[in-house]
Amino acid sequence: MTKIEAERPPTIVSSVVTQARQISFWAENAAPIGLVALVIVFSILSPSFLTLGNIRAMLVAAAILVVLAIAQAFVITTGGIDLSISATMTVGAIGFGMSWQAGYGFVLSAVIAILSASLIGLVNGLLIAKGKVTDFIATLGTLSVATGLALIVSNGKPIAVSSPELLVLTSGSLGIFGYPIILAAIIGIAAWFVMFRTRFGLHVQAVGGNEESAIANGISATKVRMAVYLIAATLAGIAALLLVARVGAAEPAINTQYLLNSIAAVVLGGVSLTGGKAKIVGPIIGALLLTALTNGLTLLGVSQFYQPLAVGLVVVLAALLTRFQKK
Amino acid sequence: MTNADFILTADNITKSFGGVHALKGASIGMRRGEITALIGDNGAGKSTLVRCLSGIHRPDTGTITLDGEDVTFETPNLARQHGIETVHQNLALVEELAVWQNFFLGRELTKGAGPFRTLDRKKMKSTANDLLNNLSVNAPAVTSKVRRLSGGQRQAVAIARAAGWGSKIVIMDEPTAALGVQETARVENVINTLRDSGVAVLLISHNFEQVMRLSDHIWVMRAGLAVAERRSSETSGDELVALITGAKAA
Ligand SMILES: Nc1ncnc2c1ncn2[C@@H]1O[C@H](COP(=O)(O)OP(=O)(O)OP(=O)(O)O)[C@@H](O)[C@H]1O
Ligand SMILES: [Mg+2]
């Protein structure tokens, strides 16, 4: 090394360029690198971390967040944000619980869950795309409204659900892959396909990249925005089924952690909040990373109180790193 | 102006934004096979008129006639379907997307049927590549993001995009504004080639020499009105300056 350096002393410019290249490499791949690093650290610290049983449990636990992160990714690609996503999931869960309690059976209850969730998305879309309300304010409002509705309708009490279909959903698996993560993976593949192989996906990216230019080229930004909030809410409805299956009940809880983590996963995945840069795999890996982080800390016996702290640190780090992404 | 020589006329177009009256009844006409220039000071309303012609703005009042048919475009797509292509002053490119994606933005080629229609990426890339190279502008790779292109290359992409559709009318809002000498010459070639192939071109420019060099007919705008028109062969740079500033009445 020193010999080469003596022969060809690197100029300041070239060494800065190599460094920048390295930083941008880390920034572009923050989520996969972080995931691998976490897996290595936790598997050294805890022998049970990399057991098949724990991997299976982690993947099942990650499914809900993966679905929500994909949902959030569509909205964030347009430069928007959906703060109501977890409350929408709660509405879906309560929708399922109430329908199940009323004896509608699994399929109809599931349909009602997804429809009631997408209703929140419709309201978001109308407010933001047609009403031109700032996304942040509109979805903050529907966050509160949706939470309130869930509380009112359920009378603030969890609804126990003992659906055999949901039991199969939580406990069934192919190898180490439980049905929830398989469902999430199917949604991920479909989302990737829609985002990168269809006109609609291209229009989502165009509206997020430069709305005025998109409109000048004949794209309806209104329709695209309506659509992404609808897609996000529908996915939140599907996530609601996974949630009810996991908990065994439909709870009128706020689920704030899911909201924050869905945004965090997208940021970890290298998607900029300003929109225009679409990624699907990144947010999925971000969701896996956050789940592995929580799981590992729990295995190590770290108090639950420290988990939000750890998640927060990881996200802030990732956000700092994105500054070094290639433009 | 219902003369059959005119491929496009705009009559008494008004357009206000809140209290700003950008157009106060502007009327212009474009003849077949000609390069028509539109000149005027900053804020005269040139780009607003362009945006009315290309379907981005709906005029408050006034009519637009294309080939003798009364048209007022509700959307940019409708204008394009009627054969009007526009290079906007801001270029209307999406920086995060690749050149080929920008090329087909809003009218992407697809394959397959129904809900399973997917983007025909291969065909779009090769077509975009051909069109860019056909116009012999300094062509960037069609897979590079517009963000990575130089100002001149961006303008080249926007111009090739507008010129490549075999349309009837191409509107160019200051297409050489940020270009160097060589790139400007290339774009002027493109404009002449378009005219020679029968396309009517509307050229907005602040460069009088360019206007005199390229155009057949000149419209002068001042404060939201088209105040004068001249055949390019019968006017001079000095007269145009006087018309723009209002020192000389039409
Ligand atoms: N979307 C808009 N909202 C409000 N005002 C606008 C809008 N578009 C144009 N204007 C106003 O209309 C007037 C005409 O603007 P326009 O862009 O048409 O001028 P221009 O002749 O193209 O000028 P330039 O040579 O600088 O490009 C200006 O006063 C401008 O501020
Ligand atoms: Mg202008």
XYZ file of C-alpha atoms and ligand atoms in Angstrom:
609
model
C 0.000 0.000 0.000
C 2.611 2.531 1.120
C 4.768 1.598 -1.820
C 2.005 2.292 -4.309
C 1.202 5.506 -2.560
C 4.842 6.540 -2.758
C 4.917 5.877 -6.460
C 1.629 7.514 -7.277
C 0.610 9.922 -4.533
C -3.165 10.244 -4.720
C -4.360 13.724 -5.464
C -6.788 15.271 -2.994
C -9.469 15.149 -5.661
C -9.097 11.464 -6.426
C -9.065 10.420 -2.774
C -12.143 12.513 -2.064
C -13.825 10.896 -5.046
C -13.040 7.376 -3.813
C -14.275 8.263 -0.342
C -17.453 9.818 -1.676
C -17.971 6.713 -3.715
C -17.668 4.608 -0.616
C -20.042 6.779 1.390
C -22.595 6.794 -1.392
C -22.268 3.023 -1.623
C -23.120 2.779 2.082
C -25.920 5.257 1.710
C -27.473 3.503 -1.287
C -27.384 0.154 0.472
C -28.038 1.241 4.053
C -30.895 -1.192 4.600
C -29.298 -4.458 3.383
C -25.942 -3.591 4.970
C -27.644 -2.662 8.229
C -29.675 -5.873 8.163
C -26.592 -8.021 7.628
C -24.707 -6.138 10.354
C -27.581 -6.593 12.808
C -27.839 -10.300 12.027
C -24.101 -10.757 12.601
C -24.077 -8.794 15.866
C -27.170 -10.458 17.293
C -26.107 -13.958 16.271
C -22.824 -13.429 18.115
C -24.531 -12.009 21.197
C -27.423 -14.462 21.309
C -27.118 -18.100 20.231
C -30.876 -18.390 19.757
C -31.076 -15.496 17.273
C -30.235 -17.481 14.150
C -32.201 -20.606 15.031
C -34.810 -21.699 12.494
C -37.549 -21.164 15.049
C -36.534 -17.583 15.679
C -36.067 -16.783 11.991
C -39.537 -18.124 11.333
C -40.955 -16.052 14.193
C -39.182 -12.920 12.981
C -40.453 -13.319 9.421
C -44.014 -13.782 10.655
C -43.649 -10.769 12.924
C -42.265 -8.706 10.009
C -45.190 -9.407 7.669
C -47.492 -6.633 8.898
C -44.741 -4.023 8.773
C -43.646 -5.180 5.318
C -47.174 -4.671 3.978
C -47.494 -1.257 5.648
C -44.064 -0.186 4.370
C -45.068 -1.091 0.796
C -48.264 0.902 1.281
C -46.348 3.885 2.621
C -43.794 3.581 -0.214
C -46.471 4.263 -2.844
C -47.628 7.402 -1.047
C -44.119 8.648 -0.296
C -43.062 8.145 -3.931
C -45.591 10.823 -4.883
C -44.040 13.103 -2.279
C -46.936 12.592 0.116
C -47.205 10.834 3.449
C -49.933 8.756 5.080
C -49.987 9.345 8.822
C -53.317 7.549 9.061
C -51.955 4.216 7.862
C -51.956 2.420 11.220
C -55.296 3.931 12.248
C -56.637 2.722 8.899
C -55.370 -0.732 9.779
C -57.195 -0.451 13.108
C -60.413 0.450 11.296
C -59.931 -2.616 9.105
C -59.354 -4.783 12.171
C -62.470 -3.500 13.916
C -64.397 -3.898 10.651
C -63.363 -7.532 10.619
C -64.113 -8.020 14.309
C -67.582 -6.530 14.111
C -68.475 -8.497 10.982
C -67.119 -11.697 12.472
C -69.060 -11.090 15.657
C -72.180 -10.500 13.588
C -71.665 -13.961 12.093
C -70.740 -12.931 8.554
C -68.069 -15.599 8.230
C -64.441 -15.184 7.270
C -64.605 -14.194 3.610
C -67.289 -11.551 3.979
C -65.663 -10.199 7.131
C -62.323 -9.959 5.350
C -63.946 -8.102 2.450
C -65.651 -5.723 4.869
C -62.343 -5.167 6.682
C -60.566 -4.212 3.452
C -63.445 -2.068 2.233
C -63.765 -0.161 5.496
C -60.025 0.507 5.455
C -60.093 1.682 1.850
C -62.873 4.081 2.791
C -60.328 5.973 4.895
C -58.020 5.972 1.880
C -60.801 7.373 -0.269
C -61.283 10.222 2.212
C -57.519 10.860 2.255
C -57.438 10.892 -1.539
C -60.396 13.254 -1.831
C -58.962 15.641 0.759
C -55.453 15.670 -0.695
C -55.950 15.237 -4.448
C -59.230 17.091 -4.916
C -59.390 19.301 -1.810
C -55.687 20.255 -2.071
C -55.279 19.853 1.689
C -51.654 19.284 2.735
C -51.043 15.533 3.017
C -49.599 15.905 6.501
C -52.651 17.728 7.863
C -55.229 15.644 5.995
C -53.879 12.307 7.175
C -53.290 13.651 10.691
C -56.985 14.427 10.685
C -58.052 11.042 9.355
C -55.644 9.391 11.828
C -57.686 10.909 14.622
C -61.043 10.328 12.955
C -60.239 6.693 12.160
C -58.996 6.016 15.684
C -62.105 7.656 17.106
C -64.408 5.675 14.829
C -62.729 2.422 15.827
C -63.181 3.295 19.493
C -66.812 4.352 19.074
C -67.873 1.387 16.964
C -66.161 -1.155 19.202
C -67.137 0.661 22.367
C -63.442 0.737 23.197
C -63.285 -2.991 23.835
C -61.268 -5.602 21.963
C -63.343 -8.115 20.017
C -62.061 -11.658 20.412
C -61.893 -13.463 17.088
C -61.449 -17.221 16.888
C -61.632 -17.764 13.177
C -60.133 -21.064 12.019
C -59.128 -19.378 8.751
C -57.112 -16.769 10.623
C -55.576 -19.530 12.700
C -54.371 -21.203 9.523
C -53.052 -17.825 8.343
C -50.927 -17.309 11.466
C -49.775 -20.864 12.049
C -49.458 -22.284 8.539
C -46.119 -22.266 6.805
C -44.029 -23.513 3.912
C -40.719 -24.452 5.498
C -39.543 -21.542 7.605
C -41.822 -19.172 5.729
C -45.096 -18.658 7.558
C -48.163 -17.760 5.529
C -48.101 -14.098 6.690
C -44.655 -13.433 5.234
C -45.575 -15.355 2.083
C -48.611 -13.110 1.685
C -46.396 -10.073 2.289
C -43.905 -11.343 -0.306
C -46.659 -11.799 -2.899
C -47.817 -8.253 -2.211
C -44.224 -7.087 -2.531
C -43.791 -8.731 -5.935
C -47.090 -7.317 -7.161
C -46.146 -3.858 -5.880
C -42.762 -3.998 -7.594
C -44.439 -5.022 -10.816
C -47.011 -2.232 -10.629
C -44.406 0.380 -9.732
C -41.776 -0.489 -12.321
C -43.571 -2.242 -15.157
C -46.872 -0.432 -15.618
C -47.896 2.993 -16.861
C -49.514 3.708 -13.526
C -46.274 3.095 -11.627
C -44.376 5.356 -13.985
C -46.999 8.052 -13.473
C -46.660 7.700 -9.691
C -42.935 8.373 -10.047
C -43.520 11.229 -12.485
C -46.011 13.003 -10.227
C -43.627 12.655 -7.290
C -40.645 13.769 -9.342
C -42.174 16.862 -10.913
C -45.920 17.335 -10.729
C -46.000 20.281 -13.118
C -44.055 18.403 -15.800
C -46.199 15.317 -15.301
C -49.349 17.378 -15.836
C -47.858 19.098 -18.893
C -47.370 15.620 -20.347
C -51.001 14.716 -19.889
C -50.812 12.824 -16.591
C -53.651 13.472 -14.149
C -51.905 14.164 -10.851
C -55.300 14.156 -9.153
C -56.063 10.608 -10.250
C -52.591 9.384 -9.361
C -52.788 10.854 -5.848
C -56.280 9.456 -5.297
C -54.983 6.073 -6.379
C -51.938 5.931 -4.103
C -53.936 6.765 -0.981
C -56.515 4.153 -1.985
C -53.789 1.567 -2.562
C -52.167 2.384 0.776
C -55.439 2.039 2.667
C -56.362 -1.191 0.899
C -52.998 -2.650 1.852
C -53.576 -1.438 5.412
C -56.851 -3.399 5.284
C -54.928 -6.543 4.328
C -52.438 -5.822 7.105
C -55.441 -5.607 9.450
C -56.247 -9.261 8.734
C -52.693 -10.221 9.629
C -52.961 -8.142 12.787
C -56.221 -9.727 13.929
C -54.780 -13.148 13.148
C -51.665 -12.363 15.168
C -53.395 -10.862 18.184
C -56.395 -13.191 18.103
C -58.629 -10.189 18.573
C -59.632 -6.945 16.886
C -58.409 -4.176 19.154
C -59.292 -0.497 18.841
C -55.639 0.380 19.554
C -53.802 3.315 17.990
C -50.819 1.226 16.838
C -48.578 4.298 16.639
C -45.496 2.107 16.540
C -46.638 0.632 13.227
C -47.096 4.118 11.781
C -43.662 5.314 12.802
C -42.012 2.085 11.728
C -43.715 2.109 8.323
C -42.241 5.529 7.603
C -38.916 4.493 9.137
C -38.778 1.372 6.940
C -39.305 3.456 3.822
C -36.613 5.938 4.856
C -34.262 3.068 5.708
C -35.029 1.659 2.281
C -33.484 4.734 0.720
C -36.658 6.482 -0.449
C -36.517 10.246 -0.127
C -39.536 11.908 1.464
C -39.506 14.515 -1.297
C -40.808 11.882 -3.718
C -39.967 10.836 -7.248
C -37.570 8.054 -6.319
C -39.454 4.780 -6.141
C -38.208 1.739 -4.277
C -40.052 -1.383 -3.177
C -37.300 -3.819 -2.186
C -35.574 -1.184 -0.023
C -38.596 -0.518 2.231
C -39.203 -4.282 2.544
C -35.634 -4.791 3.747
C -36.089 -1.764 6.008
C -39.117 -3.452 7.576
C -37.154 -6.690 8.052
C -34.321 -4.728 9.647
C -36.588 -2.978 12.145
C -38.209 -6.292 13.060
C -34.816 -7.989 13.495
C -33.711 -5.087 15.687
C -36.698 -5.393 18.010
C -36.462 -9.162 18.065
C -32.730 -9.171 18.801
C -33.058 -6.666 21.622
C -35.847 -8.740 23.165
C -33.731 -11.903 22.931
C -30.886 -10.091 24.664
C -33.244 -9.206 27.468
C -33.013 -5.480 26.796
C -35.938 -3.693 28.376
C -38.841 -2.848 26.076
C -38.263 0.776 27.011
C -35.060 0.814 25.002
C -36.618 -0.421 21.779
C -38.128 2.847 20.542
C -34.800 4.460 21.373
C -32.904 1.926 19.260
C -35.358 2.211 16.370
C -35.122 5.989 16.537
C -31.322 5.939 16.465
C -31.267 3.598 13.482
C -33.711 5.759 11.569
C -31.870 8.996 12.314
C -28.636 7.346 11.215
C -30.264 6.162 8.007
C -31.679 9.610 7.357
C -28.216 11.116 7.807
C -26.766 8.510 5.447
C -29.298 9.285 2.704
C -27.626 12.682 2.383
C -24.755 10.837 0.754
C -26.868 9.030 -1.799
C -25.994 9.573 -5.422
C -28.217 12.176 -6.945
C -58.841 35.146 -39.590
C -60.643 32.230 -41.162
C -58.279 32.116 -44.102
C -57.547 28.535 -45.159
C -53.856 29.430 -45.148
C -53.948 29.377 -41.386
C -53.397 26.050 -39.719
C -54.000 27.539 -36.282
C -55.545 30.732 -35.032
C -56.119 32.040 -31.541
C -58.749 34.752 -31.288
C -59.257 37.157 -28.409
C -57.730 34.896 -25.806
C -57.995 36.171 -22.239
C -56.527 34.483 -19.198
C -56.230 35.786 -15.636
C -54.537 34.365 -12.583
C -56.280 35.928 -9.627
C -55.732 39.631 -10.215
C -53.032 39.171 -12.861
C -54.393 39.597 -16.374
C -51.771 37.641 -18.287
C -53.713 37.677 -21.575
C -56.151 40.457 -22.402
C -57.570 39.342 -25.739
C -54.551 38.182 -27.704
C -55.032 37.014 -31.293
C -52.412 35.324 -33.440
C -52.354 33.069 -36.486
C -49.937 30.482 -37.820
C -49.672 29.692 -41.522
C -49.057 26.243 -42.955
C -45.454 25.392 -43.683
C -44.146 28.502 -41.961
C -42.104 29.332 -38.922
C -44.061 31.872 -36.941
C -42.190 33.818 -34.287
C -43.742 35.226 -31.117
C -41.722 37.913 -29.410
C -42.227 40.328 -26.547
C -40.740 41.456 -23.263
C -40.624 39.347 -20.118
C -44.101 38.911 -18.734
C -45.794 39.915 -21.993
C -47.832 36.709 -21.892
C -46.057 34.552 -24.475
C -45.751 31.427 -22.333
C -49.295 31.814 -21.057
C -50.548 31.871 -24.641
C -48.415 28.795 -25.381
C -49.915 26.993 -22.408
C -53.398 27.804 -23.685
C -52.526 26.375 -27.106
C -51.088 23.200 -25.591
C -53.972 22.422 -23.262
C -52.342 23.206 -19.916
C -54.438 26.340 -19.347
C -58.019 26.824 -20.461
C -58.512 30.344 -21.765
C -61.080 32.379 -19.802
C -62.551 33.556 -23.111
C -61.605 33.363 -26.761
C -61.394 30.611 -29.329
C -58.665 28.433 -30.742
C -59.151 27.154 -34.283
C -57.164 24.292 -35.714
C -57.551 23.499 -39.423
C -60.770 25.489 -39.422
C -62.172 23.462 -36.530
C -63.006 25.160 -33.239
C -60.939 23.447 -30.576
C -60.265 24.327 -27.001
C -58.161 21.689 -25.392
C -59.264 20.456 -21.995
C -56.039 18.563 -21.386
C -52.484 18.465 -22.755
C -53.239 14.993 -24.104
C -56.052 16.340 -26.268
C -53.760 18.959 -27.759
C -51.205 16.287 -28.514
C -53.859 14.061 -30.073
C -54.700 16.972 -32.378
C -51.073 17.093 -33.473
C -49.775 19.950 -31.331
C -46.443 19.274 -29.643
C -44.839 21.733 -27.266
C -41.383 22.384 -25.901
C -42.221 24.320 -22.764
C -40.016 27.053 -21.400
C -39.363 24.865 -18.332
C -38.921 21.822 -20.634
C -41.504 19.763 -18.663
C -39.069 16.944 -17.928
C -39.067 14.763 -14.812
C -35.470 14.753 -13.576
C -35.664 11.489 -11.626
C -36.817 9.566 -14.696
C -34.681 8.270 -17.546
C -34.569 9.938 -20.938
C -36.705 7.235 -22.565
C -39.290 7.480 -19.801
C -39.532 11.225 -20.304
C -39.767 10.727 -24.036
C -42.988 8.750 -23.753
C -44.354 10.352 -20.611
C -48.150 10.298 -20.633
C -48.369 8.163 -23.799
C -46.271 5.142 -22.955
C -46.211 2.154 -25.287
C -47.570 -1.011 -23.733
C -47.856 -4.659 -24.580
C -50.299 -7.278 -23.381
C -53.988 -6.821 -22.753
C -56.356 -5.421 -20.161
C -55.110 -5.050 -16.606
C -51.940 -6.960 -17.471
C -50.667 -4.383 -19.913
C -47.034 -3.731 -19.207
C -44.641 -1.094 -20.448
C -42.951 -1.977 -23.722
C -39.595 -0.816 -22.437
C -37.548 -2.221 -25.290
C -39.570 -0.507 -27.986
C -39.686 2.796 -26.110
C -35.929 2.785 -25.557
C -35.114 2.028 -29.177
C -37.646 4.536 -30.525
C -36.398 7.254 -28.198
C -32.844 6.454 -29.216
C -33.699 6.624 -32.915
C -35.600 9.900 -32.601
C -32.831 11.518 -30.576
C -30.195 10.483 -33.060
C -32.333 11.256 -36.123
C -32.430 14.879 -35.112
C -28.660 14.781 -34.907
C -28.640 16.587 -31.630
C -25.883 15.691 -29.163
C -27.707 12.616 -27.969
C -27.288 11.318 -24.415
C -27.890 7.638 -23.622
C -31.629 7.079 -23.342
C -31.188 5.142 -20.106
C -29.509 8.004 -18.242
C -31.542 10.004 -15.790
C -32.428 13.497 -16.931
C -30.918 14.770 -13.670
C -27.491 13.759 -14.959
C -27.821 15.629 -18.267
C -26.388 19.029 -19.079
C -28.762 21.909 -19.719
C -28.178 21.587 -23.442
C -28.837 17.854 -23.445
C -32.063 18.410 -21.535
C -33.200 20.895 -24.102
C -32.247 18.408 -26.804
C -34.419 15.748 -25.170
C -37.391 18.087 -24.876
C -37.011 19.222 -28.477
C -36.546 15.718 -29.882
C -39.567 14.585 -27.883
C -41.722 17.304 -29.414
C -40.298 16.946 -32.902
C -40.483 13.179 -33.075
C -44.190 12.555 -33.251
C -44.942 13.520 -36.821
C -47.243 16.249 -35.603
C -48.775 19.193 -37.453
C -47.616 21.952 -35.141
C -44.574 22.249 -32.926
C -44.448 25.068 -30.395
C -41.059 25.951 -28.943
C -40.894 28.334 -25.997
C -37.345 29.730 -25.947
C -35.763 26.456 -27.125
C -32.234 27.852 -27.317
C -32.340 29.992 -24.181
C -29.573 28.135 -22.342
C -27.619 26.821 -25.298
C -24.136 27.479 -26.568
C -23.339 28.479 -30.132
C -23.053 24.944 -31.481
C -26.126 23.621 -29.730
C -28.118 26.632 -30.878
C -27.112 25.925 -34.454
C -28.251 22.329 -34.057
C -31.638 23.343 -32.722
C -32.057 25.862 -35.530
C -31.359 23.004 -37.925
C -34.091 20.994 -36.255
C -36.517 23.882 -36.630
C -35.690 24.318 -40.321
C -35.973 20.570 -40.898
C -39.404 20.587 -39.301
C -40.547 23.438 -41.512
C -39.167 21.716 -44.604
C -41.163 18.605 -43.744
C -44.351 20.651 -43.616
C -44.694 21.231 -39.877
C -45.851 24.661 -38.753
C -43.534 25.925 -36.012
C -44.293 28.566 -33.391
C -41.019 29.918 -32.068
C -40.784 32.072 -28.953
C -37.424 33.780 -28.700
C -35.739 36.867 -27.285
C -32.996 36.601 -29.882
C -33.911 38.975 -32.748
C -31.163 37.709 -35.016
C -32.477 34.197 -34.596
C -36.035 35.339 -35.216
C -35.014 37.193 -38.380
C -32.903 34.227 -39.513
C -35.551 31.529 -39.029
C -39.028 32.925 -39.117
C -41.377 33.783 -41.949
C -43.808 35.784 -39.875
C -43.533 37.616 -36.562
C -46.118 38.432 -33.902
C -45.255 40.997 -31.250
C -46.828 40.766 -27.801
C -47.020 43.520 -25.240
C -48.860 43.411 -21.890
C -51.128 40.493 -22.721
C -51.978 41.543 -26.287
C -50.600 40.699 -29.695
C -49.987 44.294 -30.757
C -48.365 43.882 -34.161
C -47.474 41.419 -36.901
C -44.855 41.659 -39.640
C -43.491 39.515 -42.438
C -39.919 38.813 -41.416
C -38.666 39.924 -44.791
C -40.285 43.331 -44.375
C -39.043 44.346 -40.949
C -35.843 44.993 -39.045
C -34.471 44.390 -35.578
C -34.851 48.084 -34.780
C -38.510 48.100 -35.766
C -39.147 44.985 -33.665
C -37.553 46.614 -30.612
C -39.727 49.680 -31.129
C -42.839 47.512 -31.419
C -41.984 45.518 -28.299
C -41.369 48.560 -26.131
C -44.329 50.435 -27.541
C -42.140 53.240 -28.894
C -43.766 52.506 -32.228
C -47.471 51.802 -32.596
C -48.567 48.894 -34.756
N -49.606 30.254 -13.180
C -49.542 31.588 -13.000
N -50.011 32.155 -11.863
C -49.964 33.497 -11.684
N -49.455 34.348 -12.556
C -48.964 33.849 -13.713
C -48.978 32.451 -13.991
N -48.429 32.252 -15.206
C -48.081 33.467 -15.660
N -48.407 34.433 -14.774
C -48.208 35.890 -14.965
O -48.646 36.211 -16.245
C -47.803 37.173 -16.848
C -47.304 36.651 -18.171
O -46.403 35.564 -17.941
P -45.753 34.705 -19.113
O -45.001 33.607 -18.494
O -46.802 34.348 -20.088
O -44.742 35.758 -19.778
P -43.704 35.550 -20.952
O -44.089 36.485 -22.029
O -43.598 34.129 -21.311
O -42.352 36.056 -20.275
P -40.844 35.509 -20.440
O -40.285 36.151 -21.651
O -40.184 36.010 -19.211
O -40.892 34.037 -20.510
C -46.706 37.455 -15.837
O -47.047 38.635 -15.156
C -46.755 36.287 -14.919
O -46.360 36.654 -13.625
Mg -42.150 32.725 -21.163
